[in-house]
C-alpha positions as a Python dict, from the first residue, in 0.01 Angstrom:
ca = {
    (1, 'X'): (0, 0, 0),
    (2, 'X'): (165, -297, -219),
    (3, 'X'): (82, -645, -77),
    (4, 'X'): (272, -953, -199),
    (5, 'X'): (168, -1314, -96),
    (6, 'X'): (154, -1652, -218),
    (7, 'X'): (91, -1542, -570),
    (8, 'X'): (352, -1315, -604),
    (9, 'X'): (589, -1356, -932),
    (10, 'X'): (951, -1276, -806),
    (11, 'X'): (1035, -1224, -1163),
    (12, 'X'): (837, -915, -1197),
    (13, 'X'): (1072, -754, -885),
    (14, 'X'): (1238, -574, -1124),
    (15, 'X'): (941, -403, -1260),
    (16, 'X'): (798, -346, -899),
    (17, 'X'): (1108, -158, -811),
    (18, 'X'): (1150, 62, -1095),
    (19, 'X'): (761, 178, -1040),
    (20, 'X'): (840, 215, -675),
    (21, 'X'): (1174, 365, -684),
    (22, 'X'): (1191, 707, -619),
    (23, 'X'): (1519, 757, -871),
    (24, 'X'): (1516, 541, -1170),
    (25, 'X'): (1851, 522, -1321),
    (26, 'X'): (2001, 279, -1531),
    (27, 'X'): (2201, -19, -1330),
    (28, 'X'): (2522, 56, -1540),
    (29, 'X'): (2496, 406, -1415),
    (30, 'X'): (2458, 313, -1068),
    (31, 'X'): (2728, 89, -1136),
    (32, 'X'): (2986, 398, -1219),
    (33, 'X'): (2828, 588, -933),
    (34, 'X'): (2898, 347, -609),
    (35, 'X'): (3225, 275, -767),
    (36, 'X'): (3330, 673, -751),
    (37, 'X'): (3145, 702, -409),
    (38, 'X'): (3356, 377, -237),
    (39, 'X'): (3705, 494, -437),
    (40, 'X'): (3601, 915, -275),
    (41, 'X'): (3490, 824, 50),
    (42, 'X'): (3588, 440, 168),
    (43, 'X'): (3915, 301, 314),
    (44, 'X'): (3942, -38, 236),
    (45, 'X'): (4214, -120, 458),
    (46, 'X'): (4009, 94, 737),
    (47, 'X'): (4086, -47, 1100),
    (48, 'X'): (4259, -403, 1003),
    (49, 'X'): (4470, -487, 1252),
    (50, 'X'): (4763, -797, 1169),
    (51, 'X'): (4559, -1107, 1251),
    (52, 'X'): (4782, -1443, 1234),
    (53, 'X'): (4422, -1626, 1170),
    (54, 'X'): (4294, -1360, 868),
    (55, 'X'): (4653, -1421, 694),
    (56, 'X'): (4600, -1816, 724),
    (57, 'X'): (4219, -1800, 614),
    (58, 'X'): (4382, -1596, 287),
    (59, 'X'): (4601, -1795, 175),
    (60, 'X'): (4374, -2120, 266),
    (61, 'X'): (4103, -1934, 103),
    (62, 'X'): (4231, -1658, -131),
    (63, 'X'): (3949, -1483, -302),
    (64, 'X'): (3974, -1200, -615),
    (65, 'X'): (3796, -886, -610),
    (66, 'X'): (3577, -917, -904),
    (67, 'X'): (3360, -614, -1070),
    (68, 'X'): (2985, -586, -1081),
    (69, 'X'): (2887, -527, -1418),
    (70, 'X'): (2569, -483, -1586),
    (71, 'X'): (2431, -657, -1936),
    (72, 'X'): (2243, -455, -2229),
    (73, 'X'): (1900, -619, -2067),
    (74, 'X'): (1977, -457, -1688),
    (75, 'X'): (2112, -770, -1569),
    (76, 'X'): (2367, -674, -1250),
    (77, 'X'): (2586, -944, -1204),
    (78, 'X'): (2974, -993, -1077),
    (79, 'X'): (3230, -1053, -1295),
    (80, 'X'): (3292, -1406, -1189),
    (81, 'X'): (2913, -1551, -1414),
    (82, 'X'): (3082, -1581, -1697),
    (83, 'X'): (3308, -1870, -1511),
    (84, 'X'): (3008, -2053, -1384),
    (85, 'X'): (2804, -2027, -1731),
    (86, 'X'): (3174, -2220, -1865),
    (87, 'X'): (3080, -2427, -1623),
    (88, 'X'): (2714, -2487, -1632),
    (89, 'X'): (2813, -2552, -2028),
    (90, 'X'): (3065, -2822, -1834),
    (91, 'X'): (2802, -2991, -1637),
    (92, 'X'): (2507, -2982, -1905),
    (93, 'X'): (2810, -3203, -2159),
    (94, 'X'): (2907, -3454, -1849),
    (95, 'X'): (2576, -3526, -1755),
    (96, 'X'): (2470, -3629, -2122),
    (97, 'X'): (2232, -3928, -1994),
    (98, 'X'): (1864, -3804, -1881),
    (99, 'X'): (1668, -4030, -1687),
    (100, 'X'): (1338, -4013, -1574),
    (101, 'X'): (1254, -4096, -1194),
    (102, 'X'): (957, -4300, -1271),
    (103, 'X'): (1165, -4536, -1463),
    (104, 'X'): (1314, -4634, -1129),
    (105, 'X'): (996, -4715, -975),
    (106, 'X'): (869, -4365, -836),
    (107, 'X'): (491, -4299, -812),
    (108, 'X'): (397, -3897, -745),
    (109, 'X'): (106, -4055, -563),
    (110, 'X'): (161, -3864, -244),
    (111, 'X'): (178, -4203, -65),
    (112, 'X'): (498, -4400, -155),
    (113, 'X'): (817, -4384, -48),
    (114, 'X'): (1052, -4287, -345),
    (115, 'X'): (1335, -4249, -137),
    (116, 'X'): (1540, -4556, -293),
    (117, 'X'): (1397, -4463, -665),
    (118, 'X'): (1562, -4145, -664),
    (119, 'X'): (1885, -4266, -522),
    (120, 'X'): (1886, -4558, -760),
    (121, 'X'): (1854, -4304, -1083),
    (122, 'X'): (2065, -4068, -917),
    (123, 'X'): (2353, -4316, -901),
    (124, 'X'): (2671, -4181, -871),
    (125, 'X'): (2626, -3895, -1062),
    (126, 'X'): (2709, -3756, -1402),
    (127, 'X'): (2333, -3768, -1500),
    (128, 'X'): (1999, -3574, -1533),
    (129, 'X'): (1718, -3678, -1335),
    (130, 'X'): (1384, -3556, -1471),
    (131, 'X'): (1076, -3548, -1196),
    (132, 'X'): (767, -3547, -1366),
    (133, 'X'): (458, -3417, -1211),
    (134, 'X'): (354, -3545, -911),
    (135, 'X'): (378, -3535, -548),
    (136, 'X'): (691, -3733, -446),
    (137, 'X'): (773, -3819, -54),
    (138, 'X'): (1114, -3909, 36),
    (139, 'X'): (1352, -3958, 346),
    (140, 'X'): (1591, -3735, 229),
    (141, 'X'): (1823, -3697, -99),
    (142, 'X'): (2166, -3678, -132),
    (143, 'X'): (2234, -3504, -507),
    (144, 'X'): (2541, -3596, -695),
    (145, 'X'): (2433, -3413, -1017),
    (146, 'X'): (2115, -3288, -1151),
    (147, 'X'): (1726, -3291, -1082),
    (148, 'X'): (1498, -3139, -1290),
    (149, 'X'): (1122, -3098, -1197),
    (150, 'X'): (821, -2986, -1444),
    (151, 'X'): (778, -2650, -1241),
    (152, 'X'): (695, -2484, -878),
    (153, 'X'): (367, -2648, -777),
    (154, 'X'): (364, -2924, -1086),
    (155, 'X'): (679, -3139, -922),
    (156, 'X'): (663, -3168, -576),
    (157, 'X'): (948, -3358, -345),
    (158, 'X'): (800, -3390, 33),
    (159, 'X'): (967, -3551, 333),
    (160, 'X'): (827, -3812, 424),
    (161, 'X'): (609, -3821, 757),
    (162, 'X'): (829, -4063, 935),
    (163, 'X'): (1174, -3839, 865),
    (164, 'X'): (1298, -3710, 1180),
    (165, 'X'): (1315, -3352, 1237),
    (166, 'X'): (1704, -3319, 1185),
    (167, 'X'): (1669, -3410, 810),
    (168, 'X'): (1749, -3233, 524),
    (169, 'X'): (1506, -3253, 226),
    (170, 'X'): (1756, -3200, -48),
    (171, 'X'): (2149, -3199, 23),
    (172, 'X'): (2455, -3254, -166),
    (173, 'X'): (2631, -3636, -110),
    (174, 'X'): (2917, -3552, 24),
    (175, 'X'): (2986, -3268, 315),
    (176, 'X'): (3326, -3317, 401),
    (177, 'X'): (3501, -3432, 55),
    (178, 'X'): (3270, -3196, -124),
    (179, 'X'): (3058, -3194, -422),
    (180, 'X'): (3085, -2991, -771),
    (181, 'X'): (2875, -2920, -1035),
    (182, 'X'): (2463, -2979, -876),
    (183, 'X'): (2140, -2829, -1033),
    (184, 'X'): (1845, -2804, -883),
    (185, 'X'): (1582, -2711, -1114),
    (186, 'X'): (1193, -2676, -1155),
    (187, 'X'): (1033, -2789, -817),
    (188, 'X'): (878, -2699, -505),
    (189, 'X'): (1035, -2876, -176),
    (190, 'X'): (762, -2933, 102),
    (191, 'X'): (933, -2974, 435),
    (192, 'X'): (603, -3101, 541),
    (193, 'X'): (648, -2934, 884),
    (194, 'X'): (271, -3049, 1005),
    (195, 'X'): (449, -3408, 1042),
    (196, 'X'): (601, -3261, 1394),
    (197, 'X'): (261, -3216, 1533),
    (198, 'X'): (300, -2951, 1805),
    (199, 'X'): (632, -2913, 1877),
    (200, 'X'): (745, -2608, 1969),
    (201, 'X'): (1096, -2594, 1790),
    (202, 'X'): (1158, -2700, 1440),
    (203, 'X'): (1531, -2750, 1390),
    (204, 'X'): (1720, -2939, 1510),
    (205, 'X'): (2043, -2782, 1538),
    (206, 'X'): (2294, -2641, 1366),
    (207, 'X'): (2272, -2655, 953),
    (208, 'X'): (2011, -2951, 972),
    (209, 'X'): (1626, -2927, 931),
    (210, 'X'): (1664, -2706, 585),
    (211, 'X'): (1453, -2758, 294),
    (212, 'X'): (1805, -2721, 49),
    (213, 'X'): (2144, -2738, 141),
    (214, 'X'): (2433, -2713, -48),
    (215, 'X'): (2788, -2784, 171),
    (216, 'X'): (3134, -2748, 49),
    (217, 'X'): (2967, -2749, -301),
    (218, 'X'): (3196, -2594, -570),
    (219, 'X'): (2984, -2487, -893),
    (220, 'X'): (2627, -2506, -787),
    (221, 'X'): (2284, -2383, -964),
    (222, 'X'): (1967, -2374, -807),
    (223, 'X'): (1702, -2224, -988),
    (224, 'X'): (1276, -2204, -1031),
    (225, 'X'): (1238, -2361, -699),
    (226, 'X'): (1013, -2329, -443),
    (227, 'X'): (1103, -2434, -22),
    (228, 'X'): (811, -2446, 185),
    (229, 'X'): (785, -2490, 555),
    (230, 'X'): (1155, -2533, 653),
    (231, 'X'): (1188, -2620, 958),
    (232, 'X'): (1527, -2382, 949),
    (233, 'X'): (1640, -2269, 628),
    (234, 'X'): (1431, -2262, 289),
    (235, 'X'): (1784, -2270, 117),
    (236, 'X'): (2092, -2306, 275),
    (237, 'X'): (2453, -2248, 137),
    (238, 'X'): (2726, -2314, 392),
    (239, 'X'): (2983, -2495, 459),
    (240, 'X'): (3036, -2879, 578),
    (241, 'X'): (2944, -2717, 940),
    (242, 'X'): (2893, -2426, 1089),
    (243, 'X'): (3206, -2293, 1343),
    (244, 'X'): (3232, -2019, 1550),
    (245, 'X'): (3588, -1990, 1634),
    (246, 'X'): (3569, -1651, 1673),
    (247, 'X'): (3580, -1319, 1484),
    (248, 'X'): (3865, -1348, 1260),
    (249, 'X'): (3820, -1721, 1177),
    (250, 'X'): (3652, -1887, 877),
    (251, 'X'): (3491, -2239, 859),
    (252, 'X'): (3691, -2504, 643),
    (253, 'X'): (3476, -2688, 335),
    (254, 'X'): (3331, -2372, 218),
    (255, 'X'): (3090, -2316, -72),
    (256, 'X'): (3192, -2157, -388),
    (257, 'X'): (3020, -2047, -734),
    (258, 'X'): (2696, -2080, -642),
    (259, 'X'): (2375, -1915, -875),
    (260, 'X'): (2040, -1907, -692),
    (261, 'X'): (1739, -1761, -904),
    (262, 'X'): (1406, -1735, -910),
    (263, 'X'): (1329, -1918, -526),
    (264, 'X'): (1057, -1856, -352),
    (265, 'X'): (1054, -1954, 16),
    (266, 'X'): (776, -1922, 296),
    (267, 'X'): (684, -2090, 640),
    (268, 'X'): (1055, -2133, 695),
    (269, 'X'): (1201, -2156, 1091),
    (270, 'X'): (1459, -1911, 1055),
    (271, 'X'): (1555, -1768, 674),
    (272, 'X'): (1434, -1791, 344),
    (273, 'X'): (1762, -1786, 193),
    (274, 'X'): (2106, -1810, 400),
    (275, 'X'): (2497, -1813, 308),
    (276, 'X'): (2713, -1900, 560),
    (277, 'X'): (3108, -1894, 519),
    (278, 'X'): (3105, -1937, 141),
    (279, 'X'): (3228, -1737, -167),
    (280, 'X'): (3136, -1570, -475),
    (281, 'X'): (2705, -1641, -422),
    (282, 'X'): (2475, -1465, -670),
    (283, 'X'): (2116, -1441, -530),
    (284, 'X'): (1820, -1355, -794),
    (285, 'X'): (1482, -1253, -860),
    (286, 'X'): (1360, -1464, -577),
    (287, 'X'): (1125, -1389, -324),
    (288, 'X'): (1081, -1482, 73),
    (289, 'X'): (761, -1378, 280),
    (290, 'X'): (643, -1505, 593),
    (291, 'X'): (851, -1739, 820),
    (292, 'X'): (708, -1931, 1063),
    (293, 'X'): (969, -1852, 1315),
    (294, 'X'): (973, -2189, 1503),
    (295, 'X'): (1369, -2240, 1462),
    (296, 'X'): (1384, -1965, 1786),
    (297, 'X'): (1215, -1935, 2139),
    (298, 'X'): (883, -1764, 2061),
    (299, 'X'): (927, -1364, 2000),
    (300, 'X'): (1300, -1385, 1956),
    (301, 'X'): (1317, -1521, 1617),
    (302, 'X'): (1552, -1377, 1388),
    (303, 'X'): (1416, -1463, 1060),
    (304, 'X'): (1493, -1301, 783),
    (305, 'X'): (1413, -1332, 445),
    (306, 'X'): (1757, -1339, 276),
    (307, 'X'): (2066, -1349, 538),
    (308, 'X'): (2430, -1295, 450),
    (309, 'X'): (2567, -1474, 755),
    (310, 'X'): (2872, -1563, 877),
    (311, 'X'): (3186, -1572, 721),
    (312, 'X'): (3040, -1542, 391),
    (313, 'X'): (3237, -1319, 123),
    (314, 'X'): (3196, -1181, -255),
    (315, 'X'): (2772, -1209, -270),
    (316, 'X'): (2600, -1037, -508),
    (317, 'X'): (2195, -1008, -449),
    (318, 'X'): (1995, -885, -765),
    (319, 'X'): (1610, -776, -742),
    (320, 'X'): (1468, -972, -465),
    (321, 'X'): (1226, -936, -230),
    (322, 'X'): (1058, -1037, 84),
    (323, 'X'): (775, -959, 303),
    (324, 'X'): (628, -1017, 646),
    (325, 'X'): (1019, -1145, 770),
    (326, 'X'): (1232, -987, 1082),
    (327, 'X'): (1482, -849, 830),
    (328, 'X'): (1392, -837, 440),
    (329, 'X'): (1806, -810, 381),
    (330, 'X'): (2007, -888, 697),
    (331, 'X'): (2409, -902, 603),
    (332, 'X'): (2563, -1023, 981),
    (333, 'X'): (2739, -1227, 1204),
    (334, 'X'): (2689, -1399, 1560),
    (335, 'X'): (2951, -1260, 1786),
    (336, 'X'): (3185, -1566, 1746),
    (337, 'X'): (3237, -1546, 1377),
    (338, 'X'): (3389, -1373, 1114),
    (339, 'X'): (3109, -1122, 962),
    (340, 'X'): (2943, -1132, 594),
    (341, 'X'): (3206, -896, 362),
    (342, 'X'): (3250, -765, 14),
    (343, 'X'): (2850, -758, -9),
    (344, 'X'): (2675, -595, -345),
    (345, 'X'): (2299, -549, -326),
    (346, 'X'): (2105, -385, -640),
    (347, 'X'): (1758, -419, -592),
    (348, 'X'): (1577, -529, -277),
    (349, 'X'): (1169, -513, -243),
    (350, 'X'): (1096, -480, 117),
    (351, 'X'): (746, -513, 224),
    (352, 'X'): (615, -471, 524),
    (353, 'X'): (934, -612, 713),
    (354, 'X'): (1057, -555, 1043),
    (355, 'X'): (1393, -431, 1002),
    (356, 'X'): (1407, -399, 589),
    (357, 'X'): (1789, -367, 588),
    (358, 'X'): (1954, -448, 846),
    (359, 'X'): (2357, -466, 866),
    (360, 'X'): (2556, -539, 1179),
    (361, 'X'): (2793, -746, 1358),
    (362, 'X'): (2651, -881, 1673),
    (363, 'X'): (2887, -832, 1979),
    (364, 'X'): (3090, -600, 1817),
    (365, 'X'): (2866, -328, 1734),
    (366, 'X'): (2774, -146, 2037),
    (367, 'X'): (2927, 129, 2233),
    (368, 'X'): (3164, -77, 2528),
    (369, 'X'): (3199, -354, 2201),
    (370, 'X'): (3565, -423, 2042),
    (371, 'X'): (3566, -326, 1712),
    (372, 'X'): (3460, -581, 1437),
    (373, 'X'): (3786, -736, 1259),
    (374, 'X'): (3565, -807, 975),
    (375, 'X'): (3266, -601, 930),
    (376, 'X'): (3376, -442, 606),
    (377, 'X'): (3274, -345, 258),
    (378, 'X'): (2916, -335, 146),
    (379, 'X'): (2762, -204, -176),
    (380, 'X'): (2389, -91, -234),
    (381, 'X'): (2184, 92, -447),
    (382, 'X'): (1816, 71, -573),
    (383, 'X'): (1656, -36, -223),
    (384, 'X'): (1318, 10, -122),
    (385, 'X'): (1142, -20, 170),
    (386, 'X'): (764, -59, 211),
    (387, 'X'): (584, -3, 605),
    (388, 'X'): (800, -148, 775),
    (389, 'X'): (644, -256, 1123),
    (390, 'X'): (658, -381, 1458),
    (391, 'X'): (646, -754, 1488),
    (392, 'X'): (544, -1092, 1709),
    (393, 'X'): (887, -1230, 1547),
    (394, 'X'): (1105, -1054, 1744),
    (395, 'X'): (884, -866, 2036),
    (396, 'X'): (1133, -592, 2153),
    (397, 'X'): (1256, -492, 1785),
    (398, 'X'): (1174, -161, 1667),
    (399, 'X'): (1062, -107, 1303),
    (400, 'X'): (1362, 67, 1061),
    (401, 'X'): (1433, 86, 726),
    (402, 'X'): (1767, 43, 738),
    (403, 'X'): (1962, -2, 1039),
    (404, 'X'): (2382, 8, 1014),
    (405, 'X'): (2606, -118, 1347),
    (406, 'X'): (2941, -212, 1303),
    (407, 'X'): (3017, -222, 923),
    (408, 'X'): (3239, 12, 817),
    (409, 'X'): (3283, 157, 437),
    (410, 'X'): (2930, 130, 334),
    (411, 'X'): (2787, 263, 40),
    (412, 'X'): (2419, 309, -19),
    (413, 'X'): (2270, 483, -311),
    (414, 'X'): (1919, 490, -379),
    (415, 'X'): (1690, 411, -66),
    (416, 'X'): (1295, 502, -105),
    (417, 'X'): (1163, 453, 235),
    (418, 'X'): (763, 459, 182),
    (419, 'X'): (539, 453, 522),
    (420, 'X'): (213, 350, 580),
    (421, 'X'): (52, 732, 648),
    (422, 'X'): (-243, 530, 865),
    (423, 'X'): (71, 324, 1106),
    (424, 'X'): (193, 469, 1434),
    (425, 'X'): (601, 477, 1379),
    (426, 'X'): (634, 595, 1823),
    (427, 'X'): (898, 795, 1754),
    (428, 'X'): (1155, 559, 1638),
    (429, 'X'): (1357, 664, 1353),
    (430, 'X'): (1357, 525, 997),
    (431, 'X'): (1687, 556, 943),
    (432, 'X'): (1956, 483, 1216),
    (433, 'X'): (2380, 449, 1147),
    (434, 'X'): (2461, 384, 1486),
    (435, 'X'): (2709, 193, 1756),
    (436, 'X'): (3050, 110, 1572),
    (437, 'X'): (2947, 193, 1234),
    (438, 'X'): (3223, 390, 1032),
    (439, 'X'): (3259, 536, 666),
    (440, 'X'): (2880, 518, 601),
    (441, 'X'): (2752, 690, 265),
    (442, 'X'): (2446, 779, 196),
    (443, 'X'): (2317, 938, -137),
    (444, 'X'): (1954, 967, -259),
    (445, 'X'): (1754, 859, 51),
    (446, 'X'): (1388, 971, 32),
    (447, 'X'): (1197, 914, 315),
    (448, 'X'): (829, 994, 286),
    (449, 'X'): (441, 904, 470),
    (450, 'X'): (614, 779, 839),
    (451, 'X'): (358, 882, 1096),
    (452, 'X'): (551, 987, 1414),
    (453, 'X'): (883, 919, 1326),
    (454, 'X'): (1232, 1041, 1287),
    (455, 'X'): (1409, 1050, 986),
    (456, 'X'): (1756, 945, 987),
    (457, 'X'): (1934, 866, 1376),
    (458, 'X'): (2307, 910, 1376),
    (459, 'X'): (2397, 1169, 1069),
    (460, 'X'): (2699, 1211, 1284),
    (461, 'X'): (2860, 873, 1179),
    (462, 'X'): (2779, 903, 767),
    (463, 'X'): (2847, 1105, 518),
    (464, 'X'): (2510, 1224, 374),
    (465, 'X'): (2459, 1312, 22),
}
């Protein structure tokens, strides 16, 4: 069986999955494929009821259906990149002046506080900061612009032992005006958890306690960086706060444009990588393996390694992976929100997770539920699941593949489900399309070494190809 840890490269996912897939086939092709299946078998307008609060949130928040496409190098990627690369080109020619943190009195000594170093060279923005190696500790930044680090593991920012437990390592300035145009680049954040000694919880409430957040940030890159420890979130994008007004609703100050690539995230409270009510996110070649947990009572965590939470709409995810989590992909909502929508995912790596991927709409997905206003439209192809297993995360959870409640027009093309011959599967099934779940496909599922199991729960509610 495949085992990735510490040392794993998230930019080889690509060449993991392709060796692991069962059905190699060019992205582009897959591509053409889900398009056809969603156009034969999907009803976009499916179940959507007039809602006073969705036709506000629209025209407060209108968002445009943009294509995935797919470069000559395999690259899948939505339409919308080529706006933020105009406008990475943007940021690159406004911040023209490169500074150097040291200059400003920072020592990467491990011991000295560097908070007012890096505010001083960060300024007001319009400028690159470079980090050289070093271990930096801080209170807490607030980014107007760009930071630059000498690599994962060389450039090191770590909160400081005296921060309290509701800070944020790395956030934008400005949560309620808003921020555009941040870069994150080239570091590894240490949350430096072991500063709370023995305490049993690690956040401290809603979107604080993260290792990176970006709120109500328009035009955002984050890239090459590692989050370690969070005491919630390795990497958070959301906006200014998180609301649950109810299914229906969005949250005002939301994120848009964001890139993340190439993160790695472990030892986080709750998930590696989240989105909450924000639009048009591309996730990349990153990687998220074993969360501590600590955000939730003990065996009840939901910690996944890359969540699609809340409110969140056009996301495209692209070769990740994860390991050791609750859920390796987990597109959702809490009961009193909006769900995740318009979701594309080519490429997922799931290693020994709980629940690899898991898709529902909590509150609205079981059989005495409502139905979901919102739980609507996701996209997947090229996923692969490795053992997935019971686990002290979440104590009553049952081990799945891929588990759909709720969500209605779903496509999925390509799953390889891969047990572990030696692991005792009691009877659950690998597969399950259950509760509220409507206009399911699935094409191409091979299922193969589960010990004990059932194959696929629910053929009733998906079309199966």
């Amino acid at each position: 069986m495949i085992h990735l840890d510490k040392h794993h490269d998230p930019r080889t996912n690509g060449m993991l999955l392709r060796q692991l897939s069962r059905r190699a086939v060019q992205p582009g092709t897959l591509i053409q494929e889900n398009e056809a299946l969603f156009q034969k078998y999907c009803q976009p307008e499916f179940h959507k009821p007039f809602s006073l609060s969705r036709l506000l949130l629209n025209r407060r928040y209108p968002v445009e259906p943009y294509k995935t496409l797919a470069d000559q190098n395999g690259l899948v990627y939505p339409e919308w990149k080529t706006i933020l690369d105009q406008e990475y080109s943007r940021l690159l020619s406004v911040a023209s002046r490169t500074v150097n943190v040291a200059d400003f009195g920072a020592a990467g000594d491990g011991k000295t506080d560097c908070t007012a170093a890096f505010q001083k060279a960060l300024g007001n923005g319009r400028v690159k900061v470079i980090v050289p190696e070093g271990v930096y500790l801080v209170k807490g930044l607030k980014l107007p612009s760009c930071l630059c680090g000498s690599g994962k593991g060389v450039t090191v920012i770590k909160l400081h032992p005296h921060a309290p437990k509701k800070t944020r390592l790395i956030q934008n300035a400005h949560f309620h005006r808003g921020n555009h145009h941040i870069s994150v680049e080239g570091l590894t954040l240490d949350w430096n958890v072991e500063r709370l000694g023995n305490e049993e919880r690690t956040a401290a409430g809603n979107n604080r306690s993260s290792c990176l957040t970006f709120a109500h940030v328009t035009f955002g890159w984050v890239k090459n960086v590692e989050a370690a420890g969070a005491g919630l979130h390795g990497f958070d994008v959301s906006s200014a706060r998180y609301h649950y007004l109810g299914d229906g609703f969005l949250a005002p100050g939301r994120s848009r444009y964001i890139w993340l690539d190439g993160l790695t995230a472990s030892g986080f409270g709750d998930d590696g990588i989240t989105t909450h009510h924000s639009d048009y996110c591309f996730i990349s070649n990153s990687f998220c393996y074993n969360p501590s947990g600590k955000a939730h009572k003990k065996g009840f965590s939901n910690s996944n390694g890359i969540e699609i939470d809340d409110g969140s709409r056009h996301v495209w995810l692209y070769n990740n992976a994860s390991s050791g989590c609750f859920g390796g992909v987990e597109i959702k909502a809490h009961h009193n929100a909006s769900a995740a929508s318009h979701v594309h995912l080519y490429g997922h790596l799931s290693v020994r997770d709980n629940r690899s991927f898991n898709f529902r709409h909590i509150g609205h997905h079981k059989g005495k539920d409502s139905d979901s206003k919102s739980a609507d439209h996701i996209v997947a192809a090229n996923l692969v699941s490795i053992a997935p297993v019971f686990t002290d995360l979440y104590e009553g959870s049952t081990p799945r593949s891929l588990v759909v409640s709720a969500y209605r027009n779903v496509v999925i093309n390509g799953l390889t489900a891969l047990g572990d011959p030696d692991y005792d599967f009691k009877g659950n099934p690998v597969v399950a399309i259950q509760y509220r779940a409507k206009n399911v496909i699935l094409k191409n599922v091979e299922i193969s070494g589960f010990q004990n199991a059932k194959r696929i729960k629910g053929k009733d509610k998906c079309v199966l190809l």
